[in-house]
Short mmCIF file of C-alpha atoms and ligand atoms in Angstrom, two decimals:
data_model
loop_
_atom_site.label_atom_id
_atom_site.label_comp_id
_atom_site.label_asym_id
_atom_site.label_seq_id
_atom_site.Cartn_x
_atom_site.Cartn_y
_atom_site.Cartn_z
CA MET A 4 7.36 -24.41 18.41
CA LYS A 5 10.12 -22.94 20.54
CA THR A 6 8.80 -21.85 23.89
CA ASN A 7 12.05 -21.53 25.79
CA ASN A 8 14.48 -18.66 25.50
CA THR A 9 17.35 -21.15 25.42
CA GLU A 10 16.10 -22.43 22.05
CA LEU A 11 16.18 -18.97 20.49
CA THR A 12 18.83 -17.42 18.26
CA ALA A 13 19.33 -13.65 18.28
CA LEU A 14 21.33 -11.49 15.88
CA VAL A 15 22.56 -8.04 16.86
CA VAL A 16 23.47 -5.71 13.97
CA ASP A 17 25.27 -2.56 15.07
CA ASP A 18 28.49 -0.91 13.90
CA GLN A 19 29.49 -0.05 17.46
CA ALA A 20 31.17 -2.97 19.17
CA ALA A 21 30.31 -1.63 22.65
CA ILE A 22 26.57 -1.60 21.89
CA ARG A 23 26.73 -5.09 20.40
CA GLN A 24 28.46 -6.42 23.47
CA VAL A 25 26.12 -4.76 25.97
CA LEU A 26 23.09 -6.03 24.11
CA ALA A 27 24.55 -9.52 23.67
CA ALA A 28 25.23 -9.67 27.40
CA MET A 29 21.65 -8.62 28.19
CA LEU A 30 20.28 -11.25 25.81
CA ARG A 31 22.39 -13.99 27.35
CA ASP A 32 21.28 -12.83 30.78
CA ILE A 33 17.64 -13.16 29.66
CA GLY A 34 18.52 -16.72 28.69
CA ILE A 35 18.71 -16.52 24.88
CA GLY A 36 20.54 -19.63 23.69
CA ARG A 37 22.57 -18.23 20.79
CA VAL A 38 23.57 -14.61 20.21
CA LEU A 39 25.23 -13.68 16.91
CA GLN A 40 26.75 -10.29 16.17
CA ALA A 41 27.27 -8.45 12.90
CA GLU A 42 28.90 -5.09 12.40
CA ASP A 43 26.97 -4.18 9.26
CA GLY A 44 24.13 -5.18 6.99
CA VAL A 45 26.24 -7.16 4.57
CA SER A 46 27.69 -9.43 7.24
CA ALA A 47 24.21 -9.74 8.76
CA PHE A 48 22.90 -11.03 5.42
CA ARG A 49 25.78 -13.48 5.26
CA MET A 50 25.01 -14.78 8.76
CA LEU A 51 21.32 -15.10 8.00
CA ASP A 52 22.07 -17.04 4.83
CA ARG A 53 24.58 -19.35 6.51
CA SER A 54 23.44 -19.80 10.11
CA PRO A 55 22.32 -23.40 10.71
CA HIS A 56 19.80 -22.00 13.21
CA PRO A 57 17.16 -19.65 11.81
CA VAL A 58 17.38 -16.27 13.53
CA ASP A 59 14.40 -15.62 15.82
CA LEU A 60 15.22 -12.18 17.13
CA LEU A 61 16.94 -9.45 15.18
CA PHE A 62 18.14 -6.19 16.70
CA CYS A 63 19.15 -3.69 14.05
CA ASP A 64 20.77 -0.28 14.36
CA LEU A 65 19.43 2.37 11.99
CA ALA A 66 22.46 4.58 11.49
CA MET A 67 25.35 2.54 10.17
CA PRO A 68 28.03 3.41 7.66
CA GLY A 69 27.84 1.63 4.30
CA ILE A 70 24.39 0.18 3.84
CA ASP A 71 22.27 1.75 6.53
CA GLY A 72 19.48 0.31 8.64
CA VAL A 73 16.80 1.08 6.07
CA GLU A 74 18.61 -0.82 3.36
CA THR A 75 19.39 -3.61 5.79
CA LEU A 76 15.67 -3.96 6.53
CA ARG A 77 14.86 -4.14 2.84
CA GLY A 78 17.51 -6.81 2.41
CA LEU A 79 15.97 -8.73 5.30
CA ALA A 80 12.54 -8.51 3.75
CA THR A 81 13.78 -10.10 0.53
CA ARG A 82 14.91 -13.07 2.60
CA HIS A 83 11.44 -13.87 3.93
CA ILE A 84 12.85 -13.98 7.43
CA GLU A 85 10.51 -14.95 10.22
CA ALA A 86 12.49 -13.22 12.94
CA GLY A 87 10.98 -10.61 15.23
CA VAL A 88 12.72 -7.30 14.48
CA VAL A 89 13.64 -4.54 16.94
CA LEU A 90 15.03 -1.25 15.64
CA LEU A 91 17.73 0.45 17.68
CA SER A 92 18.61 4.07 17.32
CA GLY A 93 19.99 7.14 18.96
CA MET A 94 17.98 9.25 16.55
CA ASP A 95 14.77 11.17 16.69
CA ALA A 96 11.77 9.02 17.64
CA LYS A 97 9.89 10.25 14.57
CA VAL A 98 12.54 8.89 12.23
CA ILE A 99 12.42 5.50 13.90
CA ALA A 100 8.64 5.45 13.74
CA THR A 101 8.73 6.10 9.99
CA VAL A 102 11.26 3.35 9.42
CA ALA A 103 9.27 0.97 11.62
CA ASP A 104 6.21 1.62 9.42
CA MET A 105 8.26 0.87 6.35
CA ALA A 106 9.56 -2.37 7.85
CA ASP A 107 6.02 -3.37 8.70
CA GLN A 108 4.91 -2.71 5.13
CA LEU A 109 7.76 -4.86 3.87
CA GLY A 110 6.22 -7.71 5.79
CA LEU A 111 8.79 -7.90 8.57
CA ARG A 112 7.56 -9.00 11.99
CA MET A 113 8.16 -5.82 13.96
CA LEU A 114 8.49 -6.10 17.72
CA GLY A 115 9.17 -2.45 18.35
CA THR A 116 11.82 0.19 18.56
CA ALA A 117 14.33 1.07 21.27
CA LEU A 118 16.08 4.37 21.78
CA LYS A 119 19.65 4.12 22.98
CA PRO A 120 20.54 3.67 25.77
CA PHE A 121 18.08 0.85 26.43
CA SER A 122 17.62 -1.21 29.57
CA ARG A 123 17.66 -4.96 30.14
CA ASP A 124 13.96 -4.79 31.05
CA GLN A 125 13.10 -3.23 27.71
CA ILE A 126 14.96 -5.96 25.90
CA ALA A 127 13.24 -8.62 28.01
CA ASP A 128 9.90 -7.08 27.01
CA PHE A 129 10.74 -7.48 23.34
CA VAL A 130 11.57 -11.14 23.85
CA GLU A 131 8.26 -11.56 25.68
CA ARG A 132 6.41 -9.88 22.81
CA PHE A 133 8.15 -12.23 20.39
CA HIS A 134 6.72 -15.23 22.24
CA GLN A 135 3.25 -13.69 22.18
CA LEU A 136 3.32 -12.57 18.56
CA ARG A 137 4.42 -15.86 17.12
CA PHE A 138 0.95 -17.26 17.84
CA VAL A 139 -0.62 -14.47 15.87
CA ALA A 140 -0.86 -15.07 12.13
CA ARG A 141 1.31 -12.60 10.32
CA ARG A 142 -0.09 -10.24 7.72
CA ARG A 143 0.60 -11.55 4.25
CA PRO A 144 4.20 -10.52 3.72
CA ALA A 145 5.06 -8.33 0.77
CA MET A 146 5.89 -10.55 -2.19
CA MET A 147 9.65 -10.83 -2.54
CA VAL A 148 11.34 -11.90 -5.71
CA THR A 149 14.37 -14.21 -5.83
CA ALA A 150 17.45 -13.47 -7.94
CA ASP A 151 16.48 -16.28 -10.33
CA GLU A 152 12.96 -15.00 -10.78
CA PHE A 153 14.32 -11.54 -11.40
CA ASP A 154 16.85 -12.66 -14.01
CA ARG A 155 14.23 -14.73 -15.79
CA ALA A 156 11.87 -11.75 -15.87
CA MET A 157 14.64 -9.64 -17.40
CA ASP A 158 15.44 -12.31 -20.02
CA GLU A 159 11.79 -12.63 -20.95
CA GLY A 160 11.11 -8.89 -21.03
CA ARG A 161 8.61 -8.99 -18.18
CA ILE A 162 9.70 -5.71 -16.61
CA GLU A 163 7.12 -3.13 -17.58
CA LEU A 164 6.91 0.56 -16.82
CA TYR A 165 3.87 2.29 -15.40
CA TYR A 166 3.69 6.06 -15.65
CA GLN A 167 2.47 8.52 -13.04
CA PRO A 168 1.35 11.98 -14.22
CA LYS A 169 3.07 15.13 -12.92
CA ILE A 170 1.05 18.31 -12.98
CA SER A 171 2.38 21.87 -13.21
CA LEU A 172 0.75 23.82 -10.38
CA ALA A 173 1.13 27.15 -12.18
CA ASP A 174 -1.34 26.28 -14.94
CA GLY A 175 -2.67 22.82 -14.09
CA SER A 176 -1.18 21.24 -17.20
CA LEU A 177 0.09 17.68 -17.46
CA CYS A 178 3.82 18.37 -17.91
CA SER A 179 5.48 15.02 -17.53
CA VAL A 180 5.32 11.49 -16.14
CA GLU A 181 7.50 9.42 -13.84
CA ALA A 182 8.33 5.91 -15.02
CA LEU A 183 7.88 3.31 -12.28
CA ALA A 184 8.96 -0.27 -12.76
CA ARG A 185 6.67 -3.28 -12.35
CA MET A 186 7.39 -6.95 -12.88
CA HIS A 187 4.97 -9.44 -14.38
CA HIS A 188 5.11 -12.71 -12.56
CA PRO A 189 3.54 -15.76 -14.20
CA ALA A 190 1.87 -16.77 -10.94
CA TYR A 191 1.54 -13.59 -8.90
CA GLY A 192 0.70 -11.04 -11.55
CA VAL A 193 1.98 -7.49 -11.23
CA ILE A 194 4.72 -7.09 -8.64
CA GLU A 195 5.66 -3.75 -7.10
CA PRO A 196 9.24 -2.45 -7.34
CA ASP A 197 9.89 -2.74 -3.61
CA ALA A 198 9.93 -6.50 -4.16
CA PHE A 199 12.73 -6.49 -6.73
CA ILE A 200 14.60 -3.14 -6.85
CA PRO A 201 16.40 -3.77 -3.52
CA LEU A 202 17.48 -7.17 -4.83
CA ALA A 203 18.80 -5.67 -8.06
CA GLU A 204 20.61 -3.00 -6.02
CA GLU A 205 22.69 -5.68 -4.34
CA ASN A 206 24.44 -6.40 -7.61
CA PRO A 207 25.73 -3.50 -9.75
CA GLN A 208 25.65 -5.51 -13.00
CA ARG A 209 22.06 -6.53 -12.43
CA MET A 210 21.15 -2.94 -11.59
CA THR A 211 22.90 -1.57 -14.68
CA ARG A 212 21.11 -4.06 -16.88
CA LEU A 213 17.75 -3.18 -15.33
CA THR A 214 18.38 0.55 -15.55
CA LEU A 215 19.36 0.39 -19.22
CA ALA A 216 16.28 -1.70 -20.03
CA ILE A 217 14.07 0.77 -18.18
CA PHE A 218 15.74 3.77 -19.74
CA GLU A 219 15.28 2.36 -23.22
CA GLN A 220 11.63 1.49 -22.60
CA ALA A 221 10.80 4.88 -21.10
CA ILE A 222 12.53 6.89 -23.81
CA HIS A 223 10.95 4.91 -26.64
CA GLN A 224 7.59 5.48 -25.03
CA ALA A 225 8.24 9.21 -24.71
CA GLY A 226 9.32 9.35 -28.37
CA ALA A 227 6.21 7.45 -29.45
CA TRP A 228 3.91 9.76 -27.49
CA ARG A 229 5.60 12.78 -29.00
CA LYS A 230 5.06 11.41 -32.51
CA ALA A 231 1.40 10.96 -31.61
CA GLY A 232 1.20 14.62 -30.54
CA LEU A 233 1.59 14.13 -26.79
CA ASP A 234 4.76 15.87 -25.67
CA LEU A 235 5.61 14.92 -22.09
CA GLY A 236 8.74 15.13 -19.96
CA MET A 237 9.98 11.74 -18.74
CA ALA A 238 11.36 11.16 -15.25
CA ILE A 239 13.35 7.97 -14.67
CA ASN A 240 14.62 6.61 -11.36
CA VAL A 241 18.27 5.70 -11.45
CA SER A 242 20.41 4.15 -8.80
CA THR A 243 24.00 5.40 -8.53
CA GLN A 244 24.98 1.71 -8.61
CA ALA A 245 23.89 1.68 -12.21
CA ILE A 246 25.51 4.83 -13.56
CA ARG A 247 29.12 4.20 -12.70
CA ARG A 248 29.92 2.91 -16.16
CA LEU A 249 31.82 5.68 -17.90
CA ASP A 250 30.16 5.29 -21.27
CA LEU A 251 26.62 5.47 -19.90
CA PRO A 252 25.93 9.17 -20.56
CA ASP A 253 26.85 8.61 -24.22
CA ILE A 254 24.72 5.48 -24.47
CA ALA A 255 21.83 7.37 -22.86
CA GLU A 256 22.18 10.35 -25.19
CA ASP A 257 22.25 7.99 -28.15
CA ILE A 258 19.03 6.27 -27.05
CA VAL A 259 17.32 9.63 -26.67
CA THR A 260 18.42 10.87 -30.08
CA ARG A 261 17.40 7.66 -31.83
CA ALA A 262 13.95 7.88 -30.24
CA GLY A 263 13.48 11.40 -31.60
CA PHE A 264 13.35 12.79 -28.08
CA ASP A 265 15.40 15.45 -26.25
CA CYS A 266 17.77 15.04 -23.32
CA ASP A 267 16.42 18.18 -21.67
CA LYS A 268 13.00 16.51 -21.45
CA VAL A 269 14.48 13.63 -19.48
CA THR A 270 14.91 13.87 -15.70
CA LEU A 271 17.07 11.40 -13.84
CA GLU A 272 15.86 10.97 -10.27
CA ILE A 273 18.52 9.99 -7.75
CA THR A 274 17.64 9.59 -4.08
CA GLU A 275 19.03 12.08 -1.60
CA SER A 276 20.65 9.31 0.41
CA GLN A 277 22.56 8.10 -2.64
CA VAL A 278 23.53 11.64 -3.53
CA LEU A 279 24.94 12.10 -0.05
CA ALA A 280 26.61 8.71 0.07
CA SER A 281 29.54 9.47 -2.20
CA ALA A 282 31.51 12.46 -3.42
CA GLU A 283 32.16 10.56 -6.63
CA ILE A 284 28.52 10.97 -7.61
CA LEU A 285 29.19 14.63 -8.40
CA HIS A 286 31.41 13.92 -11.35
CA ILE A 287 29.19 11.10 -12.60
CA VAL A 288 26.03 13.16 -12.65
CA SER A 289 27.84 16.19 -14.07
CA ARG A 290 28.52 14.19 -17.17
CA PHE A 291 24.77 13.63 -17.62
CA ARG A 292 24.11 17.29 -16.96
CA LEU A 293 26.66 18.26 -19.63
CA ARG A 294 24.52 16.37 -22.11
CA ASN A 295 21.50 18.40 -20.96
CA PHE A 296 19.75 15.72 -18.93
CA LYS A 297 17.86 17.15 -15.96
CA LEU A 298 18.70 15.86 -12.51
CA SER A 299 16.38 15.51 -9.54
CA ILE A 300 17.17 14.86 -5.89
CA ASP A 301 14.54 12.24 -5.09
CA ASP A 302 13.03 11.51 -1.66
CA PHE A 303 14.30 14.90 -0.55
CA GLY A 304 14.04 15.42 3.18
CA THR A 305 14.85 11.84 4.14
CA GLY A 306 18.60 12.54 4.11
CA HIS A 307 20.13 15.63 5.61
CA SER A 308 21.62 17.68 2.81
CA SER A 309 23.24 20.87 3.92
CA LEU A 310 22.63 24.04 1.97
CA LYS A 311 26.34 24.19 1.31
CA ARG A 312 26.38 20.73 -0.23
CA LEU A 313 23.25 21.36 -2.26
CA LYS A 314 24.74 24.48 -3.77
CA ARG A 315 27.62 22.50 -5.20
CA LEU A 316 25.45 19.87 -6.83
CA PRO A 317 24.46 20.21 -10.49
CA PHE A 318 20.85 19.19 -9.77
CA THR A 319 17.93 20.98 -11.39
CA GLU A 320 15.06 19.68 -9.26
CA LEU A 321 14.18 18.92 -5.65
CA LYS A 322 11.61 16.19 -5.25
CA ILE A 323 10.11 16.25 -1.80
CA ASP A 324 9.44 12.84 -0.33
CA ARG A 325 5.83 11.85 0.08
CA SER A 326 6.23 11.40 3.83
CA PHE A 327 6.31 15.22 4.10
CA VAL A 328 3.51 15.80 1.62
CA SER A 329 0.63 13.43 2.42
CA GLY A 330 -1.33 14.95 5.26
CA ALA A 331 0.63 18.24 5.33
CA ALA A 332 -2.63 20.19 5.37
CA ASN A 333 -3.46 18.89 8.83
CA ASP A 334 -0.02 18.67 10.37
CA ALA A 335 1.90 21.81 11.32
CA ASP A 336 5.25 19.95 11.50
CA LEU A 337 4.92 18.55 8.00
CA ARG A 338 3.74 21.87 6.67
CA SER A 339 6.74 23.71 8.00
CA ILE A 340 9.13 21.08 6.60
CA LEU A 341 7.41 21.49 3.24
CA GLU A 342 7.65 25.25 3.44
CA THR A 343 11.37 25.10 4.24
CA SER A 344 12.08 22.63 1.44
CA ILE A 345 10.16 24.62 -1.14
CA GLY A 346 11.92 27.81 -0.03
CA LEU A 347 15.26 26.07 -0.27
CA GLY A 348 14.53 24.87 -3.80
CA GLN A 349 13.47 28.34 -4.85
CA ARG A 350 16.60 29.93 -3.42
CA LEU A 351 18.72 27.45 -5.32
CA ARG A 352 16.64 28.06 -8.47
CA MET A 353 15.62 24.44 -8.65
CA ASP A 354 12.22 23.16 -9.70
CA VAL A 355 10.34 21.81 -6.71
CA VAL A 356 8.20 18.71 -7.14
CA ALA A 357 6.02 17.22 -4.42
CA GLU A 358 5.18 13.51 -4.61
CA GLY A 359 2.44 11.74 -2.66
CA VAL A 360 -0.29 14.37 -3.01
CA GLU A 361 -3.27 12.39 -1.83
CA ASP A 362 -6.09 14.88 -1.49
CA TRP A 363 -7.37 18.30 -2.33
CA ALA A 364 -6.15 19.80 0.98
CA ASP A 365 -2.54 18.74 0.32
CA TRP A 366 -2.77 20.11 -3.20
CA GLN A 367 -4.02 23.43 -1.83
CA VAL A 368 -1.09 23.68 0.60
CA LEU A 369 1.39 23.12 -2.22
CA GLU A 370 -0.26 25.78 -4.32
CA ASP A 371 -0.14 28.22 -1.41
CA LEU A 372 3.53 27.50 -0.78
CA GLY A 373 4.50 28.03 -4.40
CA CYS A 374 5.49 24.48 -5.27
CA ASP A 375 6.06 23.95 -9.01
CA VAL A 376 4.84 20.44 -9.70
CA ALA A 377 2.55 17.94 -7.95
CA GLN A 378 2.32 14.19 -8.31
CA GLY A 379 0.22 11.72 -6.35
CA TYR A 380 -2.87 9.57 -6.04
CA PHE A 381 -5.00 12.72 -5.93
CA VAL A 382 -4.16 13.21 -9.60
CA SER A 383 -3.62 9.61 -10.61
CA ARG A 384 -2.00 6.35 -9.64
CA PRO A 385 0.77 5.10 -11.91
CA ILE A 386 -0.90 3.72 -15.05
CA ALA A 387 0.20 1.40 -17.86
CA ALA A 388 1.37 3.13 -21.05
CA PRO A 389 -1.84 2.79 -23.09
CA GLY A 390 -3.74 4.60 -20.33
CA ILE A 391 -1.68 7.78 -20.51
CA PRO A 392 -3.10 9.34 -23.74
CA LEU A 393 -6.55 8.67 -22.32
CA PHE A 394 -5.63 10.31 -19.03
CA ALA A 395 -4.13 13.30 -20.87
CA GLN A 396 -7.31 13.77 -22.89
CA ARG A 397 -9.57 13.62 -19.83
CA TRP A 398 -7.31 15.89 -17.80
CA THR A 399 -7.22 18.55 -20.53
CA GLN A 400 -10.97 18.32 -20.93
CA GLY A 401 -11.49 18.62 -17.18
CA ARG A 402 -9.36 21.76 -17.06
CA ALA A 403 -11.23 23.29 -19.97
CA ASN A 404 -14.56 22.57 -18.27
CA ALA A 405 -13.32 24.02 -15.01
CA ALA A 406 -12.28 27.21 -16.79
CA HIS A 407 -15.82 27.77 -18.09
P1 C2E B 524 9.79 6.75 -5.56
O1 C2E B 524 10.80 7.10 -6.61
O2 C2E B 524 9.73 7.63 -4.36
O3 C2E B 524 8.39 6.69 -6.31
C1 C2E B 524 7.19 7.15 -5.77
C2 C2E B 524 6.40 6.01 -5.18
O4 C2E B 524 5.30 6.57 -4.49
C3 C2E B 524 5.82 5.08 -6.24
O5 C2E B 524 5.75 3.79 -5.67
C4 C2E B 524 4.41 5.65 -6.41
O6 C2E B 524 3.50 4.71 -6.91
C5 C2E B 524 4.10 6.03 -4.99
N1 C2E B 524 3.08 7.07 -4.92
C6 C2E B 524 2.79 8.00 -5.84
N2 C2E B 524 1.82 8.82 -5.41
C7 C2E B 524 1.47 8.40 -4.19
C8 C2E B 524 0.51 8.86 -3.22
O7 C2E B 524 -0.22 9.83 -3.41
N3 C2E B 524 0.47 8.18 -2.04
C9 C2E B 524 1.28 7.11 -1.78
N4 C2E B 524 1.15 6.50 -0.61
N5 C2E B 524 2.19 6.66 -2.68
C10 C2E B 524 2.30 7.30 -3.85
P2 C2E B 524 6.27 2.52 -6.45
O8 C2E B 524 5.89 2.58 -7.91
O9 C2E B 524 5.84 1.32 -5.67
O10 C2E B 524 7.84 2.67 -6.38
C11 C2E B 524 8.50 2.55 -5.16
C12 C2E B 524 9.96 2.89 -5.28
O11 C2E B 524 10.66 1.93 -6.07
C13 C2E B 524 10.19 4.22 -5.97
O12 C2E B 524 10.02 5.25 -5.04
C14 C2E B 524 11.64 4.04 -6.41
O13 C2E B 524 12.51 4.32 -5.34
C15 C2E B 524 11.73 2.58 -6.73
N6 C2E B 524 11.59 2.41 -8.18
C16 C2E B 524 10.48 2.30 -8.94
N7 C2E B 524 10.80 2.15 -10.22
C17 C2E B 524 12.14 2.20 -10.30
C18 C2E B 524 13.08 2.13 -11.38
O14 C2E B 524 12.71 2.03 -12.56
N8 C2E B 524 14.41 2.21 -11.06
C19 C2E B 524 14.83 2.38 -9.78
N9 C2E B 524 16.15 2.49 -9.56
N10 C2E B 524 13.98 2.47 -8.75
C20 C2E B 524 12.65 2.38 -9.00
CA1 CA B 525 11.20 8.81 -7.88
CA1 CA B 526 9.73 8.91 -2.39
#
């Protein structure tokens, strides 16, 4: 057990050299033995993988070009690192708090957050907290999958889709489902996507392979349900990493046709941050749109799309992130963000979907604000394919009973 600062290794990840240097100087002054610096997430990963000394303290900036702080944290979580993590940012305290929660959920050992400019005393406090916290047993970290485990699961067909119902608020009908990936692990059972999607994202080929497998599975399922008399829209999450191959829209259209399904019943969900990340995305997604696929901006509200930018995008749906939906009934800030987003979607003639509806009060707010579609635990958790016809039957029955 290291009890002296001189035995500790710190890593500072920030794109600004000046910040790195100031912080490194403070850390040395506090007596930290080794201070490493990285200018972005990718070089931070490299250092973590290669450093002969495990990193004990990690200071990470949130806003960095390329892979940002959020993605960096996810990458860290896949590495099972034991380091205490401090988030640095010049941004709104609320944003940092949200990211800190996420990092905590990923199983990282969070020491706290620091708004720039920070003082030497603040940094010394974090080091102190690190010494205290290391005696406290950590919460079971989120299960993280290795590249080998992932590839084996792909080879053996152990990636399975769960489906979460989406309800039209206008008439209460079950209109579609979102496909959400799960992995079956021989020892750990069902593994959530946060434990393997970020890993797949690191490698475009792996991500393309995963996305194609998921697409195929989801579309076949949708075709099978249609044949059985259950006609549902199908929403599929796609990473822009995976759709750069030029022939992909044709392959996708072909899969849909062979399954006896229609492209205009398929929605591709792409996160707002990925939409904003490259201008190239416009021409890629346009080619899906030309084949009648619907396009959704996922996790809307977590990036900062301008109205001007949104107008130019060929997207058909805004999907408001659950962080603005859960609890909106009792939080004036959230409610006004929701109201603005829904209004924006309506002005742009896009469908507006809210995810993360957790209770009746949230549902009521969405109805009042004129949201089109709701999805969340209040309606149902994601369920395995065989459960969907059963859910549909019960839901329809429930509506009929309510109408009487
Ligand atoms: P997402 O696209 O934002 O999906 C919604 C997530 O919110 C899902 O988590 C869903 O189970 C969860 N959720 C739904 N309703 C509620 C609610 O009322 N309360 C709360 N607290 N959570 C709710 P899940 O299945 O763990 O997926 C996490 C993320 O992993 C997804 O976020 C998506 O970004 C990614 N993902 C999942 N499947 C795929 C996939 O097939 N391909 C890609 N590229 N990404 C995927
Ligand atoms: Ca989604
Ligand atoms: Ca989301």
